[in-house]
Amino acid sequence: MKEFKRITLLCGHYGSGKTNVAVNMALSLRKQRDRVAIADLDIVNPYFRSKDSIADFQDNGIRLICSEYANSNVDIPALPQDMYAITDDKELSVIIDVGGDDRGALALGRLAPKIIEENDYEMLMVINCYRPLTRDAESTIEVMREIEYAGHIKFTGIVNNSNLGVATTPEDVLKSVEYAREVSEQSGLPVVYTTVNDNIYNDLCDKIENLLPLSLQARPV
Amino acid sequence: MAEKVLMKGNEAIAEAAILAGCKHYFGYPITPQTEIAAYMAKKMPKIGGCFLQAESEVAAINMVYGVASTGKRVMTSSSSPGISLKSEGLSYMAGSDLPCLVVNVQRGGPGLGGIQPSQADYFQATKGGGHGDFKMIVLAPASVQEMAELTVKGFELADKYRMTSMILADGTMGQMMEPVELDFDIKERPATPWATTGTKMEREHNIVNSLSLVAEELEQLNFARYERYAQVEANEAMYEEYMTEDADIIIAAFGIAARVSKNAIVEARKQGIKVGLIRPITLWPFPKAPFEKIADTAKAVISVELSMGQMIEDVKLATQCKVPVTLCNRVGGMIPSPEQVLEAIIKANGGAN
């Protein structure tokens, strides 16, 4: 795992797997730093939130910055009351799990000026070519631009999280490498990681650069 | 073979509808089906279709009525409380013999309830859905793939019988993500000589209307409509059977409840209990045949539902009370666990083997 900036923002199309990547990154970050938080800024989706992994965070001493209403039946777009800790507490290392699409990235606008001013951040676009509205580089770049426009902050890199859920095969991941390269070429941004479920990591670790194994947070029914 | 994509159930419905030639969507956002509207909002402008967020559910269903009158494929979607608001429109469309697709991704109720999954709109969907004598074809998907397939099927059946098809899903089906293959053989639509598309001075006016003030005529319209419904009942019932061949105990379940039940059945079989599943895919027409068949051989039937027991009434009617039928359920947004279903199986078996 590469050295983290103080703030890592994870954005992308909804359903691209941002939350799963964010949760895994927070756990990795905790191995490098003492004071770590994961911030859930989703204002769109009431389900499948970082909060699902709250037990993991508590066990590992990771602070969860999250709306009181996340994963509750209260379906309102609310931000966490302690969200300013992200920019005010400079000793805190943070993974920000931003809501999906440009609508989710709207919540970033309030924090973006301070994040840019401090300039110790990485903003990663999580991409998945198996999602219907980001199947090729063009449509993915379109979503990227919409997010940047809504969030008032620009991407610095790409996380290729192309997957078909628990059914993902090593071939599915290999097939996505070319797509990620095209997104990289057209956006001028590096593919920082290609992520895979840890059960197929060994099949691929010598075939793909910067491969990052993830453990799946959501449980299949 | 088409390539697989990873889709939410709600997205699968939206994409399948577009593939089926639906270019008109009217709706009003409500959790847990909002992704249908969001997907349509993104995709419809790109294909020359129309996405319109109406000012209310009532407005949306009347826009559907309008487009359906012109003979075009059209749909709306909502979740439980929103479907109640649409019920006037559903009745008017039935009274006007218009085809359309309505999606209900159910949430816990009654009232505003919550945003977690439910199957408690079974009565509403299968026993009418509005005032007056009418039926809707009700399709109950149990996977994201089926969300897509039954959307296409729903449009076809709606056109064939000039009536509303409803996808009755639950919040889990709407929200869960699974790989899907969107490789459909889209059939040609039947002609719509009744549509209000302009006479071009070549034919008599078509009138689409549910108002009928002469009682004798209104009676005849109802009789004719029910003859069509009888055709649907005779031809369109769909179901899946799972390990029923030698089963002493039959589980009746649809949607997410059927998936949970399959897990429980596998576990029960390991313990030597002969149990199988009948999964209705059409809830109306209710698939009576497989239940009539097992009524003489099974020793117990368990209806597993996310409701206080709604489908159980149809199961009892279909088995003609020849076999005891019990309920295994959770409500309010809760889902029965495989362990709970297994416990019900063991109890119906008269204890563990």
Coordinates of C-alpha atoms in Angstrom, one line a residue, chain B:
Chain B
M1 CA -24.4 -14.6 -25.2
A2 CA -24.6 -11.0 -24.0
E3 CA -21.9 -9.6 -21.8
K4 CA -22.6 -9.4 -18.1
V5 CA -23.1 -6.1 -16.3
L6 CA -23.4 -5.4 -12.6
M7 CA -26.8 -3.9 -11.9
K8 CA -29.1 -2.9 -9.1
G9 CA -32.5 -4.4 -9.5
N10 CA -34.0 -0.9 -10.0
E11 CA -31.5 -0.2 -12.8
A12 CA -32.2 -3.6 -14.4
I13 CA -35.9 -2.7 -14.6
A14 CA -35.1 0.7 -16.2
E15 CA -32.7 -0.7 -18.8
A16 CA -35.0 -3.6 -19.7
A17 CA -37.9 -1.2 -20.2
I18 CA -35.8 0.8 -22.6
L19 CA -34.8 -2.3 -24.5
A20 CA -38.4 -3.3 -24.7
G21 CA -39.1 0.0 -26.5
C22 CA -40.5 2.0 -23.7
K23 CA -39.7 5.6 -24.4
H24 CA -42.0 7.2 -21.9
Y25 CA -41.4 7.2 -18.2
F26 CA -43.3 9.3 -15.6
G27 CA -42.7 9.1 -11.9
Y28 CA -42.1 10.8 -8.6
P29 CA -39.1 9.8 -6.5
I30 CA -39.5 7.5 -3.5
T31 CA -37.1 5.2 -1.7
P32 CA -36.4 2.3 -2.4
Q33 CA -37.1 2.6 -6.1
T34 CA -35.5 6.0 -6.9
E35 CA -32.8 4.5 -9.0
I36 CA -35.4 3.7 -11.7
A37 CA -36.2 7.3 -12.1
A38 CA -32.6 8.4 -11.8
Y39 CA -31.6 5.9 -14.6
M40 CA -34.4 7.0 -16.8
A41 CA -33.5 10.7 -16.3
K42 CA -30.0 9.9 -17.5
K43 CA -30.8 7.5 -20.3
M44 CA -34.1 8.8 -21.9
P45 CA -32.8 12.0 -23.3
K46 CA -30.0 10.1 -25.0
I47 CA -32.4 7.8 -26.9
G48 CA -34.9 10.4 -27.8
G49 CA -37.3 9.3 -25.1
C50 CA -39.2 11.2 -22.5
F51 CA -38.4 11.2 -18.7
L52 CA -40.6 13.5 -16.7
Q53 CA -40.6 13.9 -13.0
A54 CA -44.3 14.7 -12.3
E55 CA -45.5 16.9 -9.5
S56 CA -47.0 14.0 -7.7
E57 CA -47.8 10.3 -8.1
V58 CA -51.3 11.1 -9.1
A59 CA -50.0 13.3 -11.9
A60 CA -47.6 10.6 -13.0
I61 CA -50.1 7.9 -13.4
N62 CA -52.4 10.2 -15.4
M63 CA -49.5 11.0 -17.7
V64 CA -49.1 7.2 -18.1
Y65 CA -52.9 7.1 -18.9
G66 CA -52.4 9.8 -21.6
V67 CA -49.5 8.1 -23.4
A68 CA -51.1 4.6 -23.1
S69 CA -54.1 6.1 -24.9
T70 CA -51.9 6.7 -27.9
G71 CA -50.8 3.1 -28.0
K72 CA -47.1 3.7 -27.0
R73 CA -45.3 1.6 -24.4
V74 CA -45.2 3.6 -21.1
M75 CA -44.4 3.0 -17.5
T76 CA -44.3 4.4 -14.0
S77 CA -42.7 3.2 -10.8
S78 CA -43.1 3.9 -7.2
S79 CA -43.0 2.3 -3.8
S80 CA -45.9 1.3 -1.5
P81 CA -47.3 4.7 -0.4
G82 CA -46.9 6.1 -3.9
I83 CA -48.7 3.1 -5.4
S84 CA -51.7 3.9 -3.1
L85 CA -51.7 7.4 -4.6
K86 CA -51.8 5.9 -8.1
S87 CA -54.7 3.6 -7.4
E88 CA -57.3 5.9 -8.9
G89 CA -55.3 6.0 -12.1
L90 CA -54.9 2.2 -12.1
S91 CA -58.7 1.8 -11.9
Y92 CA -59.2 4.3 -14.7
M93 CA -56.7 2.6 -16.9
A94 CA -58.4 -0.8 -16.3
G95 CA -61.8 0.8 -17.1
S96 CA -60.3 2.1 -20.3
D97 CA -58.5 -1.2 -21.2
L98 CA -55.1 0.4 -21.5
P99 CA -51.8 -1.4 -21.4
C100 CA -49.0 -0.1 -19.3
L101 CA -46.3 -1.3 -16.8
V102 CA -46.3 -0.2 -13.2
V103 CA -43.5 -1.1 -10.8
N104 CA -43.9 -1.3 -7.1
V105 CA -40.7 -1.8 -5.1
Q106 CA -42.4 -2.4 -1.8
R107 CA -41.4 -1.0 1.6
G108 CA -42.7 -1.6 5.1
G109 CA -46.1 -0.2 5.9
P110 CA -48.9 0.6 6.4
G111 CA -49.0 4.4 6.0
L112 CA -45.6 6.0 5.3
G113 CA -44.1 3.1 7.1
G114 CA -40.3 2.7 6.6
I115 CA -37.8 2.3 3.8
Q116 CA -36.9 -1.4 4.4
P117 CA -38.2 -4.2 2.2
S118 CA -41.8 -5.6 2.5
Q119 CA -44.3 -7.8 0.6
A120 CA -47.3 -6.4 2.3
D121 CA -48.8 -4.9 -0.9
Y122 CA -49.7 -8.4 -2.1
F123 CA -53.5 -7.9 -1.5
Q124 CA -53.4 -4.4 -3.0
A125 CA -51.7 -5.8 -6.2
T126 CA -53.5 -9.1 -6.7
K127 CA -57.0 -8.2 -5.4
G128 CA -57.5 -5.1 -7.5
G129 CA -55.4 -2.1 -6.7
G130 CA -58.2 0.4 -7.0
H131 CA -62.0 0.6 -7.0
G132 CA -64.2 -1.5 -9.2
D133 CA -63.9 -5.0 -10.7
F134 CA -60.5 -5.3 -12.3
K135 CA -57.2 -7.2 -12.2
M136 CA -53.6 -6.5 -13.0
I137 CA -51.1 -9.0 -14.1
V138 CA -48.7 -9.2 -11.1
L139 CA -45.1 -10.4 -11.6
A140 CA -42.8 -11.1 -8.7
P141 CA -39.1 -11.2 -9.5
A142 CA -36.6 -13.0 -7.2
S143 CA -33.3 -11.9 -8.8
V144 CA -31.9 -8.9 -10.6
Q145 CA -31.9 -10.9 -13.8
E146 CA -35.7 -11.5 -13.3
M147 CA -36.2 -7.8 -12.6
A148 CA -35.1 -7.3 -16.2
E149 CA -36.8 -10.3 -17.8
L150 CA -40.2 -9.8 -16.1
T151 CA -40.1 -6.1 -17.1
V152 CA -40.0 -7.2 -20.8
K153 CA -42.6 -9.9 -20.1
G154 CA -44.8 -7.4 -18.3
F155 CA -44.9 -5.1 -21.4
E156 CA -45.7 -8.0 -23.6
L157 CA -48.5 -9.3 -21.5
A158 CA -49.9 -5.8 -21.0
D159 CA -50.1 -5.3 -24.8
K160 CA -51.5 -8.8 -25.4
Y161 CA -54.4 -8.4 -22.9
R162 CA -54.7 -4.6 -22.9
M163 CA -54.3 -4.3 -19.2
T164 CA -51.8 -3.1 -16.6
S165 CA -48.8 -5.3 -15.7
M166 CA -47.3 -4.7 -12.3
I167 CA -43.8 -5.7 -11.2
L168 CA -44.3 -6.4 -7.5
A169 CA -40.7 -6.4 -6.1
D170 CA -39.5 -5.6 -2.7
G171 CA -36.8 -3.2 -1.5
T172 CA -34.2 -5.9 -1.5
M173 CA -34.8 -6.7 -5.1
G174 CA -34.6 -3.1 -6.0
Q175 CA -31.4 -2.4 -4.1
M176 CA -29.3 -5.6 -4.5
M177 CA -26.7 -5.8 -7.1
E178 CA -26.1 -8.9 -9.3
P179 CA -24.5 -9.6 -12.7
V180 CA -27.2 -9.4 -15.4
E181 CA -27.3 -10.4 -19.0
L182 CA -29.5 -8.1 -21.0
D183 CA -30.0 -10.3 -24.1
F184 CA -33.7 -10.2 -24.9
D185 CA -35.7 -11.3 -27.9
I186 CA -38.1 -8.4 -28.1
K187 CA -41.2 -9.5 -29.8
E188 CA -43.1 -7.3 -32.2
R189 CA -46.0 -5.4 -30.6
P190 CA -49.5 -6.3 -31.4
A191 CA -51.3 -3.6 -33.5
T192 CA -53.2 -0.9 -31.5
P193 CA -56.2 0.0 -33.7
W194 CA -57.9 1.4 -30.6
A195 CA -55.2 4.1 -30.0
T196 CA -56.0 7.8 -30.3
T197 CA -53.5 8.7 -32.9
G198 CA -55.5 10.9 -35.2
T199 CA -58.1 9.7 -37.7
K200 CA -56.4 11.2 -40.7
M201 CA -60.0 11.4 -41.9
E202 CA -59.7 7.7 -42.7
R203 CA -61.6 6.1 -39.8
E204 CA -64.1 6.7 -37.1
H205 CA -62.8 8.5 -33.9
N206 CA -61.3 6.2 -31.3
I207 CA -62.5 7.1 -27.8
V208 CA -60.5 6.1 -24.7
N209 CA -62.6 6.5 -21.6
S210 CA -63.6 4.8 -18.4
L211 CA -66.9 6.6 -18.0
S212 CA -70.0 4.5 -19.0
L213 CA -73.3 5.8 -17.8
V214 CA -75.6 3.2 -19.3
A215 CA -75.7 0.4 -16.7
E216 CA -76.5 -2.4 -19.2
E217 CA -73.5 -1.4 -21.3
L218 CA -71.2 -1.1 -18.3
E219 CA -72.2 -4.5 -17.3
Q220 CA -71.4 -5.9 -20.7
L221 CA -68.0 -4.2 -20.6
N222 CA -67.2 -5.9 -17.2
F223 CA -68.3 -9.3 -18.6
A224 CA -66.1 -8.9 -21.6
R225 CA -63.2 -7.8 -19.5
Y226 CA -63.5 -10.8 -17.2
E227 CA -63.5 -13.1 -20.2
R228 CA -60.1 -11.7 -21.1
Y229 CA -59.0 -12.2 -17.5
A230 CA -60.1 -15.8 -17.7
Q231 CA -57.8 -16.1 -20.7
V232 CA -54.9 -14.7 -18.7
E233 CA -55.7 -17.1 -15.8
A234 CA -55.7 -20.1 -18.3
N235 CA -52.6 -19.1 -20.1
E236 CA -50.2 -17.0 -18.2
A237 CA -49.6 -18.4 -14.7
M238 CA -45.8 -18.8 -14.1
Y239 CA -44.0 -20.5 -11.2
E240 CA -40.8 -22.2 -10.3
E241 CA -40.6 -25.6 -8.5
Y242 CA -37.5 -26.4 -6.4
M243 CA -37.0 -29.9 -4.9
T244 CA -40.8 -30.6 -4.8
E245 CA -40.6 -34.0 -6.5
D246 CA -40.5 -36.0 -3.2
A247 CA -41.3 -33.3 -0.8
D248 CA -43.5 -33.9 2.3
I249 CA -43.3 -30.2 3.2
I250 CA -43.9 -27.4 0.7
I251 CA -42.8 -23.9 1.1
A252 CA -44.7 -21.2 -0.8
A253 CA -42.7 -18.0 -1.2
F254 CA -41.9 -15.3 -3.8
G255 CA -39.3 -12.7 -4.2
I256 CA -36.7 -12.4 -1.4
A257 CA -38.7 -14.8 0.8
A258 CA -38.1 -17.5 -1.8
R259 CA -34.4 -16.9 -1.8
V260 CA -34.2 -17.2 1.9
S261 CA -36.4 -20.3 1.8
K262 CA -34.0 -22.0 -0.7
N263 CA -31.2 -21.6 1.8
A264 CA -33.3 -23.1 4.5
I265 CA -34.4 -26.0 2.2
V266 CA -30.8 -26.9 1.5
E267 CA -30.1 -27.0 5.2
A268 CA -33.3 -29.0 6.0
R269 CA -32.4 -31.6 3.2
K270 CA -29.0 -32.1 4.9
Q271 CA -31.0 -33.1 8.0
G272 CA -33.1 -35.5 6.0
I273 CA -36.3 -33.5 5.8
K274 CA -38.0 -33.7 2.4
V275 CA -38.9 -30.2 1.7
G276 CA -39.4 -28.2 -1.5
L277 CA -40.5 -24.8 -2.8
I278 CA -43.2 -23.5 -5.0
R279 CA -42.3 -20.0 -6.1
P280 CA -45.1 -18.1 -7.8
I281 CA -43.7 -15.8 -10.4
T282 CA -47.1 -14.5 -11.4
L283 CA -49.0 -13.6 -8.2
W284 CA -52.0 -12.8 -10.4
P285 CA -52.8 -15.1 -12.1
F286 CA -51.9 -17.2 -9.0
P287 CA -50.4 -20.5 -10.1
K288 CA -53.0 -22.9 -8.7
A289 CA -51.9 -26.0 -10.6
P290 CA -48.7 -26.9 -8.6
F291 CA -50.6 -26.4 -5.3
E292 CA -53.5 -28.5 -6.5
K293 CA -50.9 -31.2 -7.3
I294 CA -49.2 -31.2 -3.9
A295 CA -52.4 -30.9 -1.9
D296 CA -52.9 -34.6 -1.9
T297 CA -49.3 -35.6 -1.2
A298 CA -47.7 -33.0 1.1
K299 CA -48.3 -33.2 4.8
A300 CA -47.8 -29.5 5.4
V301 CA -47.4 -26.2 3.6
I302 CA -45.6 -23.1 4.9
S303 CA -46.2 -19.7 3.4
V304 CA -43.1 -17.6 4.0
E305 CA -43.9 -13.9 3.6
L306 CA -42.7 -10.4 4.5
S307 CA -46.3 -9.6 5.5
M308 CA -48.8 -10.6 8.2
G309 CA -50.0 -13.4 5.9
Q310 CA -51.4 -12.3 2.5
M311 CA -50.4 -14.9 -0.1
I312 CA -51.3 -17.6 2.4
E313 CA -55.0 -17.0 1.6
D314 CA -54.4 -17.9 -2.1
V315 CA -52.3 -20.9 -1.0
K316 CA -55.1 -22.1 1.2
L317 CA -57.6 -21.6 -1.7
A318 CA -55.4 -23.5 -4.1
T319 CA -54.8 -26.4 -1.8
Q320 CA -58.5 -26.4 -0.9
C321 CA -57.8 -26.9 2.8
K322 CA -56.6 -30.5 2.1
V323 CA -53.4 -29.8 3.9
P324 CA -52.5 -27.5 6.9
V325 CA -51.0 -24.2 5.8
T326 CA -49.0 -22.2 8.3
L327 CA -47.3 -18.8 8.2
C328 CA -43.6 -18.0 8.7
N329 CA -43.1 -14.2 8.5
R330 CA -41.4 -11.0 9.4
V331 CA -42.9 -7.6 8.8
G332 CA -42.2 -3.9 9.0
G333 CA -39.0 -4.1 6.9
M334 CA -37.6 -7.2 8.5
I335 CA -36.7 -10.3 6.5
P336 CA -37.1 -13.9 7.8
S337 CA -33.7 -15.5 8.3
P338 CA -32.9 -19.0 6.8
E339 CA -32.7 -20.2 10.5
Q340 CA -36.3 -19.0 11.2
V341 CA -37.6 -20.8 8.0
L342 CA -35.6 -23.9 9.0
E343 CA -37.2 -23.8 12.4
A344 CA -40.7 -23.6 10.8
I345 CA -39.8 -26.6 8.5
I346 CA -38.7 -28.7 11.5
K347 CA -41.9 -27.8 13.3
A348 CA -44.0 -28.7 10.3
N349 CA -42.1 -32.0 10.1
G350 CA -43.1 -32.8 13.7
G351 CA -39.6 -32.3 15.0
A352 CA -36.1 -33.0 13.7
N353 CA -35.5 -36.3 11.8

